[in-house]
Amino acid sequence: MTSPPPHPRVRPARLSFLAIYNPTLGPTDETFADQLVFWYSRAAAESRTAHKKRGDAGTIRGKGGAARGKGKAVGGKDNVGEKGGADGGKTRRDGELQEEENERLRQIGLAQGMVHFARTFSNGEPVDSVETEKSRIVLKELEEG
């Protein structure tokens, strides 16, 4: 007699990231990062928690991974860790921070692209959500723009 096939595990929905951006704050490619008003990333928050538990020196971008603007944490502190960064030396943490920054910019760019693309086919109406096999991206336009 064989055992019944295992049931697929259902993973409850959880927030992967939350971004609030304002395109009017950075209308050019050079000022694109200035569009970011608020950012939370579960992966970044978990990474920082792991670093804290190990006692690694590094930078914390506000509580829960919140950041605003170019390399600034909420509260205005620069993103420079205790080791490296300010003196030009690179640490693994510096690389992680750069990777987080790139991820933020990619997600904002993706969201803007989806909004603009959807407007092409919806008589100017904004898109509400995009569903993929593994995720759902919810987009809410607070002000037309």
Tab-separated table of C-alpha atoms in Angstrom, residues 4-10:
chain	number	residue	atom	x	y	z
A	4	PRO	CA	-1.236	9.265	-0.413
A	5	PRO	CA	0.540	11.957	-2.422
A	6	PRO	CA	1.642	14.887	-0.300
A	7	HIS	CA	-0.596	17.908	-0.478
A	8	PRO	CA	0.976	20.970	-2.003
A	9	ARG	CA	1.844	23.471	0.669
A	10	VAL	CA	-0.205	26.601	0.530
